[in-house]
Amino acid sequence: MKDHGKHDFELIFVSFDKNENEFKEYTSEMPWPCLPFGSDTKDTLGRKYEAEGIPHLVVVDENGEVITKDGVDGVRSDESGERYPWKPKSLSELWPEKILTKSGLVDSSTLDDKYLMLYFSAHWCPPCRSFTPVLSKAYTKLKAERDDFEIVFLSSDRDQASFDEYFEEMTFCALPYEEQEAKNGISKQIGIQGIPSLLILGPVPANGGERPLINKSLRGVIESGDFSDFPFHRKPYGALDQAGGDINDAKCLVVFHENGDDDEQKELIDVMKAVSEKCSDKTGMKFLWAMNPNGLAPQVRAAANLQKMSDDPTMIMLDLPDQGGYYVSKETDITIENVMKFVEDPGDRQQL
């Protein structure tokens, strides 16, 4: 690509080598600039550009805005760089002209003025089969209250027969099974990493353009049965069981009080909401509570080697984007002031 002179660009190697000898050996084969071995910038860039695995190639424009995080596939499929910078298609470009309803095919344009929930799922996936009846009931309940939304199933089933059998169980719409190329493109464009996955997009803007992504993690909301907050804008606080991908994508402060009575738990929830209002614009942190002795609470307790449930609350800070880091507070008096102190000085870092 450089030799052909078609594109003005530079490539910078960010090393995840384990030692400097490996780094020197590897970079000796490279014609492009490299960050120095052990640079602190490596971790910052890794988090910013979501380098959850390697190789990972990100293309950014002259302002540092991401064009694509899937440069690896771009290089593999276009070694000559004819399609560089491999800008992915938008959702509107990928979306097919027809969707499948229970009454047959209809124009996708009939959904333009509606909120759109996308449900990525498959019949062969046990968690999907467990969640689908819950989602179908939720859809029916919510449709009785409002008609400004639609759910569309995007199938990862292995054949048409499996799709047909699975779709029969659903109360909502689907992309036709033959639109697998569109489904794959949409999954990649949105960044779907596993199923079942449920997200919500806003209506198509009146002046055209792309639907805004409102919330990428709706499964917990649907399972809670409380739909009063439609269209479910993401908040900087919430129950741990409804946090979805937040605990993987952002620093999260979590308060556990599974043995607290209703008044104690409500008081702690109010504290977390108040702290989130003070901190959300500054830190990007999420503030979560775990009052359910089941669900994610015991899993997080075990991973962080926390003591068993007691009559006192426990407060920790998860920083999974920092390679699985976490911090544990000794404070059991969970007040706004004490939570703020923990935010500002969490103490010694521990490793999951």
Short mmCIF file of C-alpha atoms in Angstrom, two decimals:
data_model
loop_
_atom_site.label_atom_id
_atom_site.label_comp_id
_atom_site.label_asym_id
_atom_site.label_seq_id
_atom_site.Cartn_x
_atom_site.Cartn_y
_atom_site.Cartn_z
CA MET A 1 0.00 0.00 0.00
CA LYS A 2 2.85 2.38 0.78
CA ASP A 3 4.66 1.48 -2.44
CA HIS A 4 1.57 2.16 -4.55
CA GLY A 5 1.26 5.61 -2.98
CA LYS A 6 -2.52 5.54 -3.10
CA HIS A 7 -3.02 6.30 0.56
CA ASP A 8 -1.40 8.68 3.02
CA PHE A 9 -1.22 6.75 6.29
CA GLU A 10 1.09 5.44 8.98
CA LEU A 11 1.02 2.23 10.97
CA ILE A 12 2.21 2.05 14.58
CA PHE A 13 2.86 -1.25 16.34
CA VAL A 14 1.72 -1.53 19.98
CA SER A 15 3.42 -4.49 21.59
CA PHE A 16 1.89 -7.00 23.97
CA ASP A 17 5.08 -9.05 24.05
CA LYS A 18 5.97 -10.57 27.42
CA ASN A 19 9.59 -9.49 27.47
CA GLU A 20 11.94 -7.12 25.68
CA ASN A 21 13.84 -9.85 23.84
CA GLU A 22 10.63 -11.04 22.21
CA PHE A 23 9.80 -7.43 21.39
CA LYS A 24 13.17 -6.82 19.73
CA GLU A 25 13.00 -10.04 17.74
CA TYR A 26 9.46 -9.33 16.57
CA THR A 27 9.97 -5.66 15.69
CA SER A 28 13.15 -6.40 13.75
CA GLU A 29 10.86 -7.73 11.01
CA MET A 30 8.65 -4.61 10.94
CA PRO A 31 9.07 -1.65 8.57
CA TRP A 32 6.82 0.67 10.59
CA PRO A 33 7.24 2.69 13.84
CA CYS A 34 6.67 0.99 17.20
CA LEU A 35 5.82 2.19 20.67
CA PRO A 36 8.75 1.53 23.04
CA PHE A 37 8.53 -1.74 24.92
CA GLY A 38 6.76 -1.39 28.26
CA SER A 39 5.17 1.95 27.39
CA ASP A 40 2.32 2.91 29.72
CA THR A 41 0.47 4.12 26.62
CA LYS A 42 -0.07 0.49 25.62
CA ASP A 43 -2.73 -0.12 28.28
CA THR A 44 -4.42 3.21 27.61
CA LEU A 45 -4.66 2.46 23.90
CA GLY A 46 -5.76 -1.10 24.56
CA ARG A 47 -8.70 0.09 26.65
CA LYS A 48 -9.60 2.96 24.35
CA TYR A 49 -9.66 0.80 21.24
CA GLU A 50 -11.02 -2.35 22.94
CA ALA A 51 -8.09 -4.63 22.22
CA GLU A 52 -9.63 -7.66 23.89
CA GLY A 53 -7.60 -10.00 21.73
CA ILE A 54 -4.70 -9.89 19.31
CA PRO A 55 -4.01 -9.30 16.50
CA HIS A 56 -6.12 -6.13 16.67
CA LEU A 57 -5.83 -3.40 14.03
CA VAL A 58 -7.67 -0.10 14.43
CA VAL A 59 -7.89 2.54 11.70
CA VAL A 60 -8.44 6.13 12.85
CA ASP A 61 -8.80 9.34 10.86
CA GLU A 62 -6.67 12.50 11.18
CA ASN A 63 -8.79 13.59 14.18
CA GLY A 64 -8.36 10.30 16.03
CA GLU A 65 -11.92 9.17 15.32
CA VAL A 66 -12.29 5.43 14.75
CA ILE A 67 -13.03 4.38 11.18
CA THR A 68 -12.91 0.66 11.93
CA LYS A 69 -11.74 -1.62 14.72
CA ASP A 70 -11.78 -4.54 12.31
CA GLY A 71 -8.68 -3.70 10.29
CA VAL A 72 -7.43 -7.27 10.61
CA ASP A 73 -10.29 -8.56 8.47
CA GLY A 74 -9.76 -5.62 6.12
CA VAL A 75 -6.15 -6.60 5.50
CA ARG A 76 -6.93 -10.28 5.15
CA SER A 77 -9.68 -9.70 2.60
CA ASP A 78 -8.02 -6.78 0.79
CA GLU A 79 -4.23 -7.10 0.93
CA SER A 80 -3.72 -4.55 -1.85
CA GLY A 81 -5.72 -1.94 0.08
CA GLU A 82 -8.15 -1.24 -2.76
CA ARG A 83 -10.98 -0.72 -0.24
CA TYR A 84 -8.86 0.99 2.44
CA PRO A 85 -9.70 2.36 5.05
CA TRP A 86 -12.24 -0.47 5.20
CA LYS A 87 -15.02 1.68 6.60
CA PRO A 88 -17.82 -0.68 7.64
CA LYS A 89 -21.30 -0.26 6.24
CA SER A 90 -23.81 1.53 8.44
CA LEU A 91 -26.85 -0.21 9.91
CA SER A 92 -29.14 1.43 7.35
CA GLU A 93 -26.92 0.16 4.53
CA LEU A 94 -26.92 -3.37 5.94
CA TRP A 95 -30.59 -3.60 6.86
CA PRO A 96 -32.69 -5.57 4.31
CA GLU A 97 -35.76 -4.16 2.59
CA LYS A 98 -38.15 -6.67 4.16
CA ILE A 99 -38.76 -8.10 7.61
CA LEU A 100 -40.75 -11.21 8.50
CA THR A 101 -43.86 -10.78 10.64
CA LYS A 102 -46.33 -13.41 11.75
CA SER A 103 -48.46 -12.32 8.77
CA GLY A 104 -45.65 -12.46 6.22
CA LEU A 105 -43.09 -10.08 4.75
CA VAL A 106 -43.52 -6.31 5.16
CA ASP A 107 -41.40 -3.33 4.15
CA SER A 108 -38.74 -2.44 6.71
CA SER A 109 -39.66 1.22 6.19
CA THR A 110 -42.84 0.62 8.20
CA LEU A 111 -40.60 0.52 11.28
CA ASP A 112 -38.82 3.82 10.64
CA ASP A 113 -40.83 5.77 13.22
CA LYS A 114 -40.57 3.06 15.89
CA TYR A 115 -38.00 2.13 18.50
CA LEU A 116 -36.30 -1.04 17.36
CA MET A 117 -35.13 -3.85 19.63
CA LEU A 118 -32.75 -6.32 18.02
CA TYR A 119 -32.69 -9.82 19.46
CA PHE A 120 -29.65 -11.94 18.52
CA SER A 121 -30.40 -15.56 19.34
CA ALA A 122 -30.46 -19.17 18.13
CA HIS A 123 -32.46 -22.31 18.82
CA TRP A 124 -29.31 -24.36 19.55
CA CYS A 125 -28.33 -22.01 22.41
CA PRO A 126 -29.78 -23.12 25.82
CA PRO A 127 -29.66 -19.64 27.45
CA CYS A 128 -31.47 -18.30 24.38
CA ARG A 129 -34.22 -20.90 24.63
CA SER A 130 -34.69 -19.97 28.29
CA PHE A 131 -34.85 -16.23 27.61
CA THR A 132 -37.03 -16.27 24.48
CA PRO A 133 -40.32 -17.15 26.28
CA VAL A 134 -39.61 -14.36 28.79
CA LEU A 135 -39.01 -11.90 25.95
CA SER A 136 -42.14 -13.02 24.08
CA LYS A 137 -44.27 -12.42 27.20
CA ALA A 138 -42.62 -9.04 27.73
CA TYR A 139 -43.29 -8.10 24.10
CA THR A 140 -46.97 -8.98 24.41
CA LYS A 141 -47.28 -7.05 27.68
CA LEU A 142 -45.50 -3.97 26.34
CA LYS A 143 -47.45 -4.05 23.04
CA ALA A 144 -50.69 -3.86 25.06
CA GLU A 145 -49.42 -0.59 26.53
CA ARG A 146 -47.77 1.05 23.49
CA ASP A 147 -47.20 0.53 19.76
CA ASP A 148 -44.13 2.70 19.16
CA PHE A 149 -41.63 -0.18 19.12
CA GLU A 150 -40.86 -3.49 17.47
CA ILE A 151 -38.61 -6.43 18.25
CA VAL A 152 -36.74 -8.13 15.40
CA PHE A 153 -35.07 -11.52 15.83
CA LEU A 154 -31.70 -11.93 14.08
CA SER A 155 -31.00 -15.64 13.82
CA SER A 156 -27.78 -17.57 14.29
CA ASP A 157 -29.59 -20.85 13.62
CA ARG A 158 -27.78 -23.39 11.48
CA ASP A 159 -30.54 -24.02 8.95
CA GLN A 160 -33.94 -22.82 7.77
CA ALA A 161 -35.81 -25.61 9.58
CA SER A 162 -34.29 -24.67 12.95
CA PHE A 163 -35.10 -21.02 12.29
CA ASP A 164 -38.71 -21.83 11.39
CA GLU A 165 -39.20 -23.95 14.51
CA TYR A 166 -37.69 -21.28 16.75
CA PHE A 167 -39.56 -18.38 15.14
CA GLU A 168 -42.81 -20.24 15.71
CA GLU A 169 -42.27 -19.82 19.47
CA MET A 170 -41.86 -16.03 19.21
CA THR A 171 -44.50 -13.30 19.30
CA PHE A 172 -42.40 -10.74 17.42
CA CYS A 173 -40.75 -10.17 14.01
CA ALA A 174 -37.56 -11.50 12.44
CA LEU A 175 -35.10 -10.92 9.65
CA PRO A 176 -35.78 -13.56 7.00
CA TYR A 177 -33.38 -16.46 7.45
CA GLU A 178 -31.90 -15.97 3.99
CA GLU A 179 -30.59 -12.55 5.13
CA GLN A 180 -27.64 -14.16 6.91
CA GLU A 181 -25.13 -11.84 5.26
CA ALA A 182 -27.07 -8.84 6.57
CA LYS A 183 -27.32 -10.42 10.03
CA ASN A 184 -23.58 -11.07 10.14
CA GLY A 185 -22.82 -7.52 9.04
CA ILE A 186 -25.19 -6.04 11.63
CA SER A 187 -23.70 -8.22 14.38
CA LYS A 188 -20.21 -7.05 13.51
CA GLN A 189 -21.25 -3.41 13.09
CA ILE A 190 -22.88 -3.31 16.53
CA GLY A 191 -20.24 -5.47 18.19
CA ILE A 192 -22.30 -8.46 19.29
CA GLN A 193 -20.00 -10.87 21.13
CA GLY A 194 -22.39 -13.54 22.35
CA ILE A 195 -26.00 -14.67 22.42
CA PRO A 196 -28.62 -14.12 23.63
CA SER A 197 -28.17 -10.39 23.17
CA LEU A 198 -30.90 -7.74 23.18
CA LEU A 199 -30.47 -4.03 22.45
CA ILE A 200 -32.66 -1.06 21.59
CA LEU A 201 -32.25 1.61 18.92
CA GLY A 202 -34.19 4.85 18.55
CA PRO A 203 -36.43 5.69 15.58
CA VAL A 204 -34.88 6.83 12.31
CA PRO A 205 -34.27 10.60 12.72
CA ALA A 206 -36.80 12.82 10.96
CA ASN A 207 -34.09 14.31 8.75
CA GLY A 208 -32.65 10.88 7.93
CA GLY A 209 -29.47 9.27 9.19
CA GLU A 210 -28.77 6.39 11.52
CA ARG A 211 -30.87 5.12 14.40
CA PRO A 212 -29.22 6.08 17.73
CA LEU A 213 -28.14 3.23 20.00
CA ILE A 214 -29.98 3.69 23.31
CA ASN A 215 -29.03 0.63 25.30
CA LYS A 216 -26.95 -2.36 24.25
CA SER A 217 -27.84 -4.54 27.23
CA LEU A 218 -31.58 -5.06 27.78
CA ARG A 219 -31.71 -8.66 28.92
CA GLY A 220 -31.64 -7.76 32.61
CA VAL A 221 -34.35 -5.14 32.12
CA ILE A 222 -36.64 -7.65 30.44
CA GLU A 223 -36.01 -10.29 33.09
CA SER A 224 -36.85 -7.77 35.83
CA GLY A 225 -40.39 -7.40 34.44
CA ASP A 226 -40.41 -3.63 35.03
CA PHE A 227 -40.91 -1.80 31.73
CA SER A 228 -41.93 1.57 33.19
CA ASP A 229 -38.65 3.14 32.10
CA PHE A 230 -39.13 2.58 28.36
CA PRO A 231 -37.10 3.12 26.14
CA PHE A 232 -34.59 2.06 28.79
CA HIS A 233 -31.88 4.69 28.44
CA ARG A 234 -28.66 3.59 30.09
CA LYS A 235 -28.12 4.99 33.56
CA PRO A 236 -24.89 5.26 35.54
CA TYR A 237 -26.50 3.17 38.29
CA GLY A 238 -28.57 0.01 38.66
CA ALA A 239 -28.79 -3.52 39.99
CA LEU A 240 -25.77 -5.74 39.40
CA ASP A 241 -27.97 -8.39 37.79
CA GLN A 242 -29.08 -5.87 35.16
CA ALA A 243 -25.64 -4.43 34.47
CA GLY A 244 -25.02 -6.63 31.45
CA GLY A 245 -21.79 -5.71 29.68
CA ASP A 246 -21.19 -2.68 31.92
CA ILE A 247 -19.07 -4.67 34.35
CA ASN A 248 -16.80 -5.70 31.47
CA ASP A 249 -16.68 -2.31 29.75
CA ALA A 250 -16.43 0.21 32.59
CA LYS A 251 -15.13 0.68 36.10
CA CYS A 252 -17.96 -0.30 38.48
CA LEU A 253 -18.46 0.39 42.16
CA VAL A 254 -20.62 -2.36 43.67
CA VAL A 255 -22.27 -2.46 47.10
CA PHE A 256 -23.42 -5.86 48.38
CA HIS A 257 -26.09 -6.11 51.09
CA GLU A 258 -28.00 -9.31 50.44
CA ASN A 259 -28.95 -9.73 54.12
CA GLY A 260 -30.23 -6.18 54.56
CA ASP A 261 -33.93 -5.57 55.21
CA ASP A 262 -36.03 -3.58 52.76
CA ASP A 263 -35.35 -0.22 54.43
CA GLU A 264 -31.60 -0.82 54.62
CA GLN A 265 -31.42 -1.87 51.00
CA LYS A 266 -33.48 1.13 49.85
CA GLU A 267 -31.20 3.46 51.80
CA LEU A 268 -28.11 2.01 50.11
CA ILE A 269 -29.71 2.25 46.67
CA ASP A 270 -30.53 5.92 47.32
CA VAL A 271 -26.89 6.51 48.33
CA MET A 272 -25.61 4.91 45.12
CA LYS A 273 -27.97 6.98 42.97
CA ALA A 274 -26.88 10.17 44.74
CA VAL A 275 -23.18 9.36 44.31
CA SER A 276 -23.70 8.53 40.64
CA GLU A 277 -25.11 12.02 40.08
CA LYS A 278 -22.00 13.54 41.65
CA CYS A 279 -19.53 11.35 39.76
CA SER A 280 -20.91 10.17 36.45
CA ASP A 281 -19.75 13.14 34.39
CA LYS A 282 -16.26 12.96 35.90
CA THR A 283 -15.39 9.29 36.05
CA GLY A 284 -17.58 7.33 33.62
CA MET A 285 -17.97 4.89 36.50
CA LYS A 286 -21.07 2.75 37.03
CA PHE A 287 -22.65 2.44 40.48
CA LEU A 288 -24.30 -0.90 41.13
CA TRP A 289 -25.97 -2.67 44.00
CA ALA A 290 -26.30 -6.39 44.77
CA MET A 291 -29.25 -7.15 47.02
CA ASN A 292 -30.16 -10.52 45.50
CA PRO A 293 -28.35 -13.48 47.15
CA ASN A 294 -28.58 -15.29 43.83
CA GLY A 295 -27.80 -14.05 40.35
CA LEU A 296 -24.40 -12.43 39.79
CA ALA A 297 -23.69 -11.52 43.42
CA PRO A 298 -22.26 -14.89 44.55
CA GLN A 299 -20.21 -15.15 41.34
CA VAL A 300 -18.64 -11.73 41.84
CA ARG A 301 -18.05 -12.44 45.54
CA ALA A 302 -16.25 -15.65 44.69
CA ALA A 303 -14.15 -14.08 41.93
CA ALA A 304 -13.06 -11.25 44.24
CA ASN A 305 -12.48 -13.56 47.23
CA LEU A 306 -14.96 -11.61 49.34
CA GLN A 307 -16.23 -12.81 52.68
CA LYS A 308 -19.56 -14.57 52.81
CA MET A 309 -22.75 -12.58 53.23
CA SER A 310 -23.11 -10.93 56.63
CA ASP A 311 -25.30 -8.30 58.28
CA ASP A 312 -22.91 -5.60 57.10
CA PRO A 313 -22.68 -4.30 53.54
CA THR A 314 -19.56 -4.81 51.44
CA MET A 315 -18.21 -2.32 48.92
CA ILE A 316 -15.82 -3.06 46.06
CA MET A 317 -14.66 -1.43 42.86
CA LEU A 318 -14.35 -3.61 39.76
CA ASP A 319 -12.04 -2.42 37.00
CA LEU A 320 -12.21 -5.32 34.57
CA PRO A 321 -11.03 -3.19 31.60
CA ASP A 322 -7.77 -2.80 33.56
CA GLN A 323 -6.92 -6.45 32.98
CA GLY A 324 -9.20 -7.67 35.76
CA GLY A 325 -8.27 -5.23 38.51
CA TYR A 326 -10.42 -4.65 41.60
CA TYR A 327 -10.36 -2.85 44.96
CA VAL A 328 -12.03 -3.72 48.26
CA SER A 329 -13.18 -1.21 50.85
CA LYS A 330 -13.08 -1.93 54.58
CA GLU A 331 -15.89 0.58 55.13
CA THR A 332 -19.26 -0.85 56.15
CA ASP A 333 -21.00 2.47 56.82
CA ILE A 334 -22.20 3.18 53.29
CA THR A 335 -22.90 6.91 53.18
CA ILE A 336 -22.51 9.37 50.31
CA GLU A 337 -19.38 10.76 51.95
CA ASN A 338 -17.77 7.35 52.49
CA VAL A 339 -18.55 6.15 48.98
CA MET A 340 -17.05 9.35 47.57
CA LYS A 341 -13.89 8.75 49.60
CA PHE A 342 -13.63 5.24 48.15
CA VAL A 343 -14.09 6.59 44.62
CA GLU A 344 -11.28 9.10 45.14
CA ASP A 345 -8.92 6.69 46.93
CA PRO A 346 -9.81 3.01 46.44
CA GLY A 347 -6.58 1.74 47.99
CA ASP A 348 -4.46 -1.15 46.81
CA ARG A 349 -5.21 -2.79 43.49
CA GLN A 350 -5.95 -6.51 43.52
CA GLN A 351 -6.11 -8.93 40.61
CA LEU A 352 -8.95 -11.27 39.69
#
